Short mmCIF file of C-alpha atoms and ligand atoms in Angstrom, two decimals:
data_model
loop_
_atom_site.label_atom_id
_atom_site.label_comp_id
_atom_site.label_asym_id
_atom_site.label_seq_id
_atom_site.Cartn_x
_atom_site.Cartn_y
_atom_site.Cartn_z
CA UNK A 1 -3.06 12.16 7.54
CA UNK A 2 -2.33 8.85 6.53
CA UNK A 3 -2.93 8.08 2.69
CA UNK A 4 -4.39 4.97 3.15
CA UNK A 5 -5.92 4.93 -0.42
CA UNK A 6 -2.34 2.85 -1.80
CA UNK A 7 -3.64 0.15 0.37
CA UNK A 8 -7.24 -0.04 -0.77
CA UNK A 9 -9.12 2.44 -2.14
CA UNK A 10 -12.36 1.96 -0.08
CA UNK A 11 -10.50 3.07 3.37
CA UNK A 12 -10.52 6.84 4.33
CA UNK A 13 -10.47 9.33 6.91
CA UNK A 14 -13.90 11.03 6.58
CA UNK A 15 -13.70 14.05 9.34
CA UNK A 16 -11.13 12.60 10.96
CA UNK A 17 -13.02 9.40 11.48
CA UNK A 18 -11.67 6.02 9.59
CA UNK A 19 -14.11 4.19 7.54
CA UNK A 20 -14.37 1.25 5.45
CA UNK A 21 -16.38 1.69 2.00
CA UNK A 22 -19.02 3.72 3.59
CA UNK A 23 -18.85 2.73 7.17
CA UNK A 24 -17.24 4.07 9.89
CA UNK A 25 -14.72 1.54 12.06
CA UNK A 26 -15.61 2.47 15.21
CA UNK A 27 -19.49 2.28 15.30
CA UNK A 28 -18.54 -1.15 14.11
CA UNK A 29 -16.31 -1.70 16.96
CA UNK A 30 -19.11 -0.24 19.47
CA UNK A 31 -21.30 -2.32 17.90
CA UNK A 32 -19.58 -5.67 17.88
CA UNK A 33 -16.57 -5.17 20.49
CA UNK A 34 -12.71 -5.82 19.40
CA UNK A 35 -10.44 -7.33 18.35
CA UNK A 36 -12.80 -7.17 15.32
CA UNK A 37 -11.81 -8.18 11.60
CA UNK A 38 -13.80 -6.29 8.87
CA UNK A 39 -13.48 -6.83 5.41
CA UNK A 40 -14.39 -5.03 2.43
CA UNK A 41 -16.62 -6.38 -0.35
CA UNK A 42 -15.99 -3.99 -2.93
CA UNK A 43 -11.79 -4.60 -2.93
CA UNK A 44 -12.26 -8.15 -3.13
CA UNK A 45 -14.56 -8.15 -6.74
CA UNK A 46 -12.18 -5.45 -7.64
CA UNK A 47 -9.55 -7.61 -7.38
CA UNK A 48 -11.13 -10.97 -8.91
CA UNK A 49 -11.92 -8.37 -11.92
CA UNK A 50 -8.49 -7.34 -12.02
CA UNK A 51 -6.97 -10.47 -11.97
CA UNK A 52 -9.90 -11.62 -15.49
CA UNK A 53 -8.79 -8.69 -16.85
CA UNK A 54 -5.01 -9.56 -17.18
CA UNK A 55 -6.04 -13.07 -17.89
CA UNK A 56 -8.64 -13.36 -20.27
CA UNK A 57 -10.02 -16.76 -20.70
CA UNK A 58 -8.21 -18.08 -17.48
CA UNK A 59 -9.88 -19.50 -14.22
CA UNK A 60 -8.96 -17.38 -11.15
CA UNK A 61 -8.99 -20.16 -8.35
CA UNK A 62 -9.19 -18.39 -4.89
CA UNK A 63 -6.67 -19.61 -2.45
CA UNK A 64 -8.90 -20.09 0.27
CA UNK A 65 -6.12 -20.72 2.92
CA UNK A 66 -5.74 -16.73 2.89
CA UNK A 67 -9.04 -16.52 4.23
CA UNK A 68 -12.16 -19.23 4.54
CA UNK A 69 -14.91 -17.83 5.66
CA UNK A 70 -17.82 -19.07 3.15
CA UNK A 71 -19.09 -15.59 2.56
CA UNK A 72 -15.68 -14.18 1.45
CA UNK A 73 -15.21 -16.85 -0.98
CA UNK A 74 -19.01 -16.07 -2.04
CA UNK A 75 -17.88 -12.67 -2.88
CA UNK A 76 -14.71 -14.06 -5.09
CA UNK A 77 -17.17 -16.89 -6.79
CA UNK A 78 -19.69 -13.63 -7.55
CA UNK A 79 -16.99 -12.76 -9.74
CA UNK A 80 -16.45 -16.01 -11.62
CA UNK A 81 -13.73 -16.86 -8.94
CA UNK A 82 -13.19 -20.71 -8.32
CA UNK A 83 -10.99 -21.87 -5.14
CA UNK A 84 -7.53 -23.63 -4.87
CA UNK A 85 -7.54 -25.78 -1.61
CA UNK A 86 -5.58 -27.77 0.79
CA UNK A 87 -7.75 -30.13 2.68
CA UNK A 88 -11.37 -31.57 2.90
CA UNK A 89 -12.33 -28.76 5.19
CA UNK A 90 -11.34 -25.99 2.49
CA UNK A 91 -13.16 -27.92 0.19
CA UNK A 92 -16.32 -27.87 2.46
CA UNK A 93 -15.78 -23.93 3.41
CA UNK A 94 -15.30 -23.03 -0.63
CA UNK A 95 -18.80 -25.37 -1.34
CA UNK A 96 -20.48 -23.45 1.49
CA UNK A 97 -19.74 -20.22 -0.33
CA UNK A 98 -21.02 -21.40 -3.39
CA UNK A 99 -18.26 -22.56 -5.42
CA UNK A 100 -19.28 -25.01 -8.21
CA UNK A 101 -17.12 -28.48 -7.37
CA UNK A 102 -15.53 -27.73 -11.00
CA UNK A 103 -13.73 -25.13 -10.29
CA UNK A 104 -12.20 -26.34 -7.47
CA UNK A 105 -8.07 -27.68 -7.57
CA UNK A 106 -6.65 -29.48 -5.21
CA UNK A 107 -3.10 -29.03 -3.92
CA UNK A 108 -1.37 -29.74 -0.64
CA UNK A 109 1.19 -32.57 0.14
CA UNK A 110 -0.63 -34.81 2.45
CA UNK A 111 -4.37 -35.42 1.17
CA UNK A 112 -5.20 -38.65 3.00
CA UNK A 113 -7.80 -41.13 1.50
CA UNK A 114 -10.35 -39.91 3.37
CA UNK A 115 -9.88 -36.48 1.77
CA UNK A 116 -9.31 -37.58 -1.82
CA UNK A 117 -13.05 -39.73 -1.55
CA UNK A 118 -14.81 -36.38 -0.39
CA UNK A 119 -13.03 -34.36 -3.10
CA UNK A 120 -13.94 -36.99 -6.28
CA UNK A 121 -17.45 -37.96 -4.96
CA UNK A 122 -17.97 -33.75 -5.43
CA UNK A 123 -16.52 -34.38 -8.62
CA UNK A 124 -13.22 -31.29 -8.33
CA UNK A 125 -11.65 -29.94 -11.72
CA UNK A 126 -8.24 -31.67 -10.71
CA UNK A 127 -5.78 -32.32 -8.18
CA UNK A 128 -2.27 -31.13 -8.23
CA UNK A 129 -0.12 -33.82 -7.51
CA UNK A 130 2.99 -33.60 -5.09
CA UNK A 131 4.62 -37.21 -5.40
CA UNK A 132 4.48 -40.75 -7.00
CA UNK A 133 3.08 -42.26 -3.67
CA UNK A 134 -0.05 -39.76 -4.24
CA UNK A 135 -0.38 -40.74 -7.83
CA UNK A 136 -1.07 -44.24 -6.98
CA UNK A 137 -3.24 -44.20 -3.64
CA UNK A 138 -5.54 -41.52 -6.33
CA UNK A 139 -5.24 -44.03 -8.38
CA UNK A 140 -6.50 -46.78 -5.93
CA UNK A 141 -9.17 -44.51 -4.26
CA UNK A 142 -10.79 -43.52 -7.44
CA UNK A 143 -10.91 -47.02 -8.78
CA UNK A 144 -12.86 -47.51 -5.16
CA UNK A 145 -15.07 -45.00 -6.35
CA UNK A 146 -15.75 -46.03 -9.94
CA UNK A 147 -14.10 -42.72 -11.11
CA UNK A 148 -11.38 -41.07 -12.34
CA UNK A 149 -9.14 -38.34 -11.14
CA UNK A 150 -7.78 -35.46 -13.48
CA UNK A 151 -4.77 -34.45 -11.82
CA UNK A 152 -1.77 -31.89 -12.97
CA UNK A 153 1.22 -32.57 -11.55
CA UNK A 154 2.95 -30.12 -8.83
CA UNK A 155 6.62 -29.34 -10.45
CA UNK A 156 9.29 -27.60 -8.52
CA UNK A 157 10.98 -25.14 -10.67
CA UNK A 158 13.31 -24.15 -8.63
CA UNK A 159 13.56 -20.49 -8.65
CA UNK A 160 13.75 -18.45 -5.94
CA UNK A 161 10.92 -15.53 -5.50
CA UNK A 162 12.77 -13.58 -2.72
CA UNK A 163 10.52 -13.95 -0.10
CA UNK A 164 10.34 -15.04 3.46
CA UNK A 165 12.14 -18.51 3.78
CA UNK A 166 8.75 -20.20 5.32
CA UNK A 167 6.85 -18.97 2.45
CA UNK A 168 9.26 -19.88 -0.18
CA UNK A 169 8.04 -22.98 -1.74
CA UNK A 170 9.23 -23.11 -4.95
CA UNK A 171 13.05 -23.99 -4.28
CA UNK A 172 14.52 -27.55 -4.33
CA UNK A 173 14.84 -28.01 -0.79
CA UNK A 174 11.40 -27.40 -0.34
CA UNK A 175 9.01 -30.20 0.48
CA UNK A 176 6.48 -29.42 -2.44
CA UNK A 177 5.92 -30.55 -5.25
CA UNK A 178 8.53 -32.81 -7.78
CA UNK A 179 11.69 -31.60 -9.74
CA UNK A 180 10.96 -30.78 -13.84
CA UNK A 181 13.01 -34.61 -14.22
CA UNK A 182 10.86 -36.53 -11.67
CA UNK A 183 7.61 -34.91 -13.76
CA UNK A 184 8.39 -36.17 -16.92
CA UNK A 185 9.00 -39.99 -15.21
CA UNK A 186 5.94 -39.34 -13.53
CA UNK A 187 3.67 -38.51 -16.64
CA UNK A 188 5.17 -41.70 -17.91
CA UNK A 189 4.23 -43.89 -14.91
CA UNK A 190 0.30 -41.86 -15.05
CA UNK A 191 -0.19 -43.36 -18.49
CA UNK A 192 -1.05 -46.24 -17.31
CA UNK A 193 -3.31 -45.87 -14.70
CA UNK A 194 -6.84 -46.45 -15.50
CA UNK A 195 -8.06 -43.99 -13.11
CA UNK A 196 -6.20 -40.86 -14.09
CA UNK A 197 -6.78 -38.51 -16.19
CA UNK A 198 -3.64 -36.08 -17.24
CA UNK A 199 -5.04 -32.81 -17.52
CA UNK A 200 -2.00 -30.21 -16.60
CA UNK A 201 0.89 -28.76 -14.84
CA UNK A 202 0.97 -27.17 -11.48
CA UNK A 203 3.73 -24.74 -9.85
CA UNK A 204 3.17 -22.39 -7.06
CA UNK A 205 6.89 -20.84 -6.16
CA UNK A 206 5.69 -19.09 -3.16
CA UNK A 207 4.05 -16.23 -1.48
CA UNK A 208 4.70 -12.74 -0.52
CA UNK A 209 6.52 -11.76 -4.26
CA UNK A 210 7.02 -8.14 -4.95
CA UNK A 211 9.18 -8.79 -8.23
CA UNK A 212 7.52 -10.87 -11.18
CA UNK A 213 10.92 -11.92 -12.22
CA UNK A 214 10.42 -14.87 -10.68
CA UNK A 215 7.24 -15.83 -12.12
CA UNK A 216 8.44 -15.42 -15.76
CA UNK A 217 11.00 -17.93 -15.11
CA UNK A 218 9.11 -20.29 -13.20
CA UNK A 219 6.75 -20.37 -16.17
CA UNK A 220 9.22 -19.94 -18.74
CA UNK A 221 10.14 -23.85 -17.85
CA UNK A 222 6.75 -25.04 -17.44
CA UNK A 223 6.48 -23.72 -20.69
CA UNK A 224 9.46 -25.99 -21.58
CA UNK A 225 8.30 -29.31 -20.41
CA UNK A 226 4.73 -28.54 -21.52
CA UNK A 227 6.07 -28.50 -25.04
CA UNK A 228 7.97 -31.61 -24.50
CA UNK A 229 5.12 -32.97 -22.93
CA UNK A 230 3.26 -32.35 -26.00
CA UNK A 231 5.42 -33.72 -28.52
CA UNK A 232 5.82 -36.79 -25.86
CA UNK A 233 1.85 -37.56 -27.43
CA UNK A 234 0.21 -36.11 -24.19
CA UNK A 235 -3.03 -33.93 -24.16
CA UNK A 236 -2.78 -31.00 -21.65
CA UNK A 237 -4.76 -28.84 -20.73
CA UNK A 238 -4.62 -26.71 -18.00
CA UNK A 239 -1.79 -24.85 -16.86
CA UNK A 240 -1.87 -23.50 -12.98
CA UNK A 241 0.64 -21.10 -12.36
CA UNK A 242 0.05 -20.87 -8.84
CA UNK A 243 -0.61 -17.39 -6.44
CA UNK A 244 1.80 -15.87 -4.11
CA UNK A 245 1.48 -12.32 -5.81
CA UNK A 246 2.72 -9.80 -3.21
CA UNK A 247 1.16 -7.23 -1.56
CA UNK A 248 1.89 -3.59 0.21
CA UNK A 249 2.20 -3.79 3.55
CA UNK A 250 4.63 -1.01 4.10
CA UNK A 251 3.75 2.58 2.85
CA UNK A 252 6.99 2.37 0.31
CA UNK A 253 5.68 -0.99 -0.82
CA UNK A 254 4.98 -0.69 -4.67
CA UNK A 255 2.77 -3.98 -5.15
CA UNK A 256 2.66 -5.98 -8.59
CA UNK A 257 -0.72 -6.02 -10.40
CA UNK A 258 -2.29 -8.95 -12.06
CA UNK A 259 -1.05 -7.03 -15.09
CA UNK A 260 2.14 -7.20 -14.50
CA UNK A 261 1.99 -10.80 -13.55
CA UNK A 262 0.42 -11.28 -17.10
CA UNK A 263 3.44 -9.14 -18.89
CA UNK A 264 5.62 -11.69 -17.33
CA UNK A 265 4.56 -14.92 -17.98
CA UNK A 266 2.44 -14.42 -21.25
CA UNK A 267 5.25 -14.14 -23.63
CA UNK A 268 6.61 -17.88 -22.40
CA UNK A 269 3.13 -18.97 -23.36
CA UNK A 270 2.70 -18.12 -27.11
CA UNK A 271 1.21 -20.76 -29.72
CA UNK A 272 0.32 -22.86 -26.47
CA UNK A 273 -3.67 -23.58 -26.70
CA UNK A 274 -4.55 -24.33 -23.16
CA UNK A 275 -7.03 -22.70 -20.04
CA UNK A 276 -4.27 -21.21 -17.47
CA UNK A 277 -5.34 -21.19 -13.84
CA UNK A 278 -4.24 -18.46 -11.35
CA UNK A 279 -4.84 -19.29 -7.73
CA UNK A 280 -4.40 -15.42 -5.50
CA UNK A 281 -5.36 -15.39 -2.35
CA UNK A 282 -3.51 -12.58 -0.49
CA UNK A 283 -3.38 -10.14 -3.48
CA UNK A 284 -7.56 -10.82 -3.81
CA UNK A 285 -8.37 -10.33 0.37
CA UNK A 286 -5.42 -8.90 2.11
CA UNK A 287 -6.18 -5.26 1.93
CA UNK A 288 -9.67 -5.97 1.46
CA UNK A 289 -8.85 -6.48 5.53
CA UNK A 290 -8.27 -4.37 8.70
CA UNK A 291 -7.95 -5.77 12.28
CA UNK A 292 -9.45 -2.97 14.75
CA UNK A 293 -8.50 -3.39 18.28
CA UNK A 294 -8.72 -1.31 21.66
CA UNK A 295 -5.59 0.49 23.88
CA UNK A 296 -5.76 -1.61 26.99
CA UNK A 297 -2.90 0.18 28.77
CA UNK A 298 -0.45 2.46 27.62
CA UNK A 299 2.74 1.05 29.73
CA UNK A 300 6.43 2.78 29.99
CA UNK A 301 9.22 0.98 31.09
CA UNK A 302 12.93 2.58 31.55
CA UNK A 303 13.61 2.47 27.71
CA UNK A 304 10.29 1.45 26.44
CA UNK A 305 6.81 2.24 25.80
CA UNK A 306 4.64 -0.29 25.12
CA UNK A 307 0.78 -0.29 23.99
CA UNK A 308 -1.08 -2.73 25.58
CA UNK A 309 -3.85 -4.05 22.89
CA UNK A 310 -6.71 -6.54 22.85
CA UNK A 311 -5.57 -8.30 20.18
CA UNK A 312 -2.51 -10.90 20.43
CA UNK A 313 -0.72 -13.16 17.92
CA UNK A 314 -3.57 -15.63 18.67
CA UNK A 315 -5.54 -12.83 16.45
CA UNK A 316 -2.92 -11.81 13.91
CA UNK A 317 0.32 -13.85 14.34
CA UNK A 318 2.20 -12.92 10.75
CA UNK A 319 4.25 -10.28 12.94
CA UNK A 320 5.86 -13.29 15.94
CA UNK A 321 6.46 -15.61 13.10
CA UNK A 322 7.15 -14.27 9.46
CA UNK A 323 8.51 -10.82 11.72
CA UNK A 324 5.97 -9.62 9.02
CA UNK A 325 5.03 -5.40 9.24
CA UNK A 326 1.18 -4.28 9.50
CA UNK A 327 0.96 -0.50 9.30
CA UNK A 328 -1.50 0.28 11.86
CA UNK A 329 -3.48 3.67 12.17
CA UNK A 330 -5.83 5.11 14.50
CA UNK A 331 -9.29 4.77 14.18
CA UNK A 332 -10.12 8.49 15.21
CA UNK A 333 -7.37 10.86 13.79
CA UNK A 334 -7.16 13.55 16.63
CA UNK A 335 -4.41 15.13 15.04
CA UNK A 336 -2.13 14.80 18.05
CA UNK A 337 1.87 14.23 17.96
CA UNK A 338 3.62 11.05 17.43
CA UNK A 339 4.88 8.05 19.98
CA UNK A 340 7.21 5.52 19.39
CA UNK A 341 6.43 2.57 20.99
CA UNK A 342 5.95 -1.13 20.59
CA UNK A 343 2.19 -2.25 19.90
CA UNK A 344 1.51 -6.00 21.89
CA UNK A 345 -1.09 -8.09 22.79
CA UNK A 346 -2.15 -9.75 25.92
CA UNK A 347 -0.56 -12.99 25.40
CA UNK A 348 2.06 -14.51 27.69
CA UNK A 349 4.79 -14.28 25.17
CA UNK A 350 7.39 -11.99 23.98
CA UNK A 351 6.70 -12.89 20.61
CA UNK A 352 3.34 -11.55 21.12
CA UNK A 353 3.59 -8.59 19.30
CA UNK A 354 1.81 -6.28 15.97
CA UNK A 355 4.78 -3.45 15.82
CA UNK A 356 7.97 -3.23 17.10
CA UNK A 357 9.44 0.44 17.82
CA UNK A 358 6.97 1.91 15.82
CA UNK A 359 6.16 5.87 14.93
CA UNK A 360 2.41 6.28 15.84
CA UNK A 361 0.04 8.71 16.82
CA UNK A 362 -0.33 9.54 20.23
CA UNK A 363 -3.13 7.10 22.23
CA UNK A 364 -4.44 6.49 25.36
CA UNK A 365 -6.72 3.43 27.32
CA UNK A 366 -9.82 2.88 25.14
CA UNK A 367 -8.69 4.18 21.93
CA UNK A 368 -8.90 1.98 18.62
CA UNK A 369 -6.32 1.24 16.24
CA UNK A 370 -6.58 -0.21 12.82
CA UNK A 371 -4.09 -2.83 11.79
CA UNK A 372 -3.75 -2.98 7.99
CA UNK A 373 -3.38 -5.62 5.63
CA UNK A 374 -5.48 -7.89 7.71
CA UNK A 375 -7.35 -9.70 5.49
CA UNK A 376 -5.40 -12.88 4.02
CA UNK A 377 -4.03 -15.48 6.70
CA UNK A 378 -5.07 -13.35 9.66
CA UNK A 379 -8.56 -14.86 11.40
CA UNK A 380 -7.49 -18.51 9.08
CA UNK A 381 -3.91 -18.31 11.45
CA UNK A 382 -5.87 -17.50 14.66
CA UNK A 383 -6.23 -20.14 17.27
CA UNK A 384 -7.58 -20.35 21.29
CA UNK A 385 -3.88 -19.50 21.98
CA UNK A 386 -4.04 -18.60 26.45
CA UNK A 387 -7.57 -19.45 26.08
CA UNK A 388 -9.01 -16.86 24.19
CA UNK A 389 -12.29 -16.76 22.09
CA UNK A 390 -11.58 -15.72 18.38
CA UNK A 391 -12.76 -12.63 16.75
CA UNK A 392 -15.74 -11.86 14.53
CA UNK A 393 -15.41 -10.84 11.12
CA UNK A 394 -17.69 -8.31 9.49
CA UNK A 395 -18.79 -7.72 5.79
CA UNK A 396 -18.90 -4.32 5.00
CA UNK A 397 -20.44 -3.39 1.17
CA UNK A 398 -21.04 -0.04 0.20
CA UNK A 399 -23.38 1.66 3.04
CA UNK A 400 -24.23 -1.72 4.52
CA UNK A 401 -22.52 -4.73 6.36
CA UNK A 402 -23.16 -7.77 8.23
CA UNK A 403 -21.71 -10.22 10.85
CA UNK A 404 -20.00 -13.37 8.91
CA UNK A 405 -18.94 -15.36 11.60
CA UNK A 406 -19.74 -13.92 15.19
CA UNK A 407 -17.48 -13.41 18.04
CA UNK A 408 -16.69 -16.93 19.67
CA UNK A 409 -18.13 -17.28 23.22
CA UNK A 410 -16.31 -19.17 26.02
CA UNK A 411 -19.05 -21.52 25.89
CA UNK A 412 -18.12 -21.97 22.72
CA UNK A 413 -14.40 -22.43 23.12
CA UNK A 414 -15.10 -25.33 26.38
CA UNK A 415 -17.12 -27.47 24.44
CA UNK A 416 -14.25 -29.55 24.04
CA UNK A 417 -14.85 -30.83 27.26
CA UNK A 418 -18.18 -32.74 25.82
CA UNK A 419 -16.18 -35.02 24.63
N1 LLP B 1 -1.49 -21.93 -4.14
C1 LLP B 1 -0.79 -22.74 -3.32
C2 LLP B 1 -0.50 -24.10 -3.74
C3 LLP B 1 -0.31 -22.24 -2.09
O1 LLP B 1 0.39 -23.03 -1.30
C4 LLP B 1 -0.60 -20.90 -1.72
C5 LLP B 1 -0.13 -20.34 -0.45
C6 LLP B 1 -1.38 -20.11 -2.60
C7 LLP B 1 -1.79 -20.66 -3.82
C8 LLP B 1 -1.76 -18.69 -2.30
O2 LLP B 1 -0.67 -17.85 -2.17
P1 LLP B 1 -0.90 -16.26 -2.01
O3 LLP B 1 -1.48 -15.74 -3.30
O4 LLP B 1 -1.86 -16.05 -0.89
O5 LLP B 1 0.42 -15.73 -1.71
N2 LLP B 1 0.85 -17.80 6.02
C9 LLP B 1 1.76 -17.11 5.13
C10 LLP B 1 1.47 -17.43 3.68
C11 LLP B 1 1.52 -18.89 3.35
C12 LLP B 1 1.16 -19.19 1.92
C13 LLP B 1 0.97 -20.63 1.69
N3 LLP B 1 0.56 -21.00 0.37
C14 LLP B 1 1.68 -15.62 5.42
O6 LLP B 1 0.93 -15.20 6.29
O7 LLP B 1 2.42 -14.83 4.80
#
């Protein structure tokens, strides 16, 4: 049987049966239907804890892209978590799950006006800045607002953290963030707006990073122009390394721990007196996830076998466009022989697919599988894609769990034509 323990602790075969902390998968998927997300509770504090361990004294800021619904973030702010976001609405979704407005940073390289006024009227730690043009219309926006903006700004330290190419974003060619020159002109130019406040640097190299390498010399020069920064006369205080810790997705995956992060960057850091902000999101709620879905049709073509299930890329769609792997396992182990076959959804594309050529156990029409790894940009990826009704997501804690956001209708998806 599968040793699903390396992916998260609380998932186990009990009698041949798969459960989730202590619930079993498939009376949650007779109970609710499929495709079905279903998180666990207990992985994600374990991993906010983790993350305070390595980093005493730091502010773990969810990256709430990974996954928004309010009551996962809740879970992550139970354990002193705060939230990175990207846009108004991720600022709404973190305040819904209780997230005080002062632990909330603010990156993303198009925050129009209208998002900048929501985000200082609810009076956010800082935003992370990703050009000149941004600097001023903050500028402009808070002197609107009678207030001022504390902002770090976003530097590019080019380094590359061997990942997929659309989720490395940390290189020079990339679109975020400024070059380590560009900062240092742009601290300058801050200095004399009225309505900033210079609080800290920002990086974030990417996402998907197995090797800390990467990390300790991405912070190795922040380190560097914090110093100069310092002897420049400026006051820092924050430094926000960013997320993009890896995770296993593959059974020979070894994943980093927030320990290992910290063994790598800490050393660049010594004699420097500031708050350093961390901002995880798939390391904190992508095992705490599984996607269960149902065998539609077991199909064989000449030199093929496909399985047919109910949930497409409009579900899960890291596998059509990051050709990312999920290791998926049945939900009832009945210790029959192995298939290889290519697991695909519904949708009318041949991208539409969860596994390619993949070694599974033997199923048939109505079975469930578990996808793995489900939990960070899976349902916060998902769209009405060939007119489908999202998924519902399910809290599972210990013995008990509850719906967090239910199973869209199709009246729900055609209210669109109210307008
Ligand atoms: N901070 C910033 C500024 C980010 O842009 C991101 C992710 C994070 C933090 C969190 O990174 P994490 O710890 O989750 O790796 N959709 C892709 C991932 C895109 C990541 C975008 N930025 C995927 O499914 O692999």
């Amino acid at each position: 049987m599968e040793n699903l323990k390396e992916f998260n602790p609380y998932l186990s075969y009990k009698g041949g049966t798969l459960y989730i902390e202590g619930v079993s998968v498939g009376e949650l998927a007779e109970r609710f239907g499929t495709p079905l997300y279903v998180y666990s509770a207990s992985y994600i504090r374990d991993r906010v804890r983790a993350y305070y361990e390595a980093f005493p004294g730091s502010l773990v800021c969810y990256a709430v892209k990974a996954n928004f619904n309010p009551e996962i973030i809740r879970v992550a702010g139970e354990e002193g978590a705060g939230a990175d976001i990207v846009s108004g609405g991720e600022l709404l979704f973190a305040l819904k799950g209780g997230i005080p407005p002062e632990k909330v940073v603010y990156a993303g390289v198009g925050k129009t006006e209208k998002e900048i006024e929501l985000a200082l009227e609810r009076g956010i730690l800082m935003f992370n800045v990703e050009s000149e043009e941004e600097l001023y219309i903050l500028d402009t926006v808070a002197s609107k607002l009678k207030k001022k903006a504390r902002i770090s700004i976003r530097v590019n330290p080019d380094v590359d953290p061997k990942t997929h190419p659309y989720i490395a974003t940390g290189l020079k060619k990339s679109k975020f963030g400024v070059d380590i020159e560009k900062a240092r002109e742009l601290f300058r130019r801050a200095k004399d707006l009225k309505n900033i406040e210079l609080v800290g640097l920002h990086c974030h190299i990417g996402s998907q990073i197995l090797e800390v390498s990467p990390y300790s010399e991405a912070v190795k020069k922040l380190a560097e122009l914090w110093r100069d920064l310092l002897r420049e006369g400026f006051e820092l205080r924050y430094m926000d390394v960013g997320g993009g810790l890896g995770i296993k997705y593959r059974p020979e995956d070894k994943e980093p721990t927030p320990k290992d992060l910290a063994k790598a960057v800490k050393p660049h850091l010594e004699g420097l007196e500031l708050t350093l902000i961390l901002e995880p999101g798939r390391s904190v709620v992508g095992n705490a996830g599984i996607l269960v879905t149902r065998v539609l049709f077991v199909k064989e073509k000449e030199r093929k076998r496909f399985i047919i299930v109910d949930a497409g890329m409009n579900d899960l769609i890291r596998p059509s466009i990051y050709d990312a792997y999920h290791h998926i396992v049945p939900v009832e182990d009945k210790g029959e022989g192995y298939t290889i076959a290519d697991v695909v959804g519904p949708i009318c594309e041949t991208g539409d697919f969860l596994a390619k050529d993949r070694r599974l156990k033997e199923v048939r029409r109505g079975d469930l599988l578990a996808v793995l790894s489900a939990g960070a940009y899976g349902f916060s990826m998902s769209s009405h894609y060939n007119g489908r009704p999202r998924p519902a997501e399910v809290l599972v804690e210990g013995d008990s769990y509850r719906v967090i956001r239910r199973r869209e209708t199709y009246e729900y998806i055609l209210y669109e034509k109210d307008y």
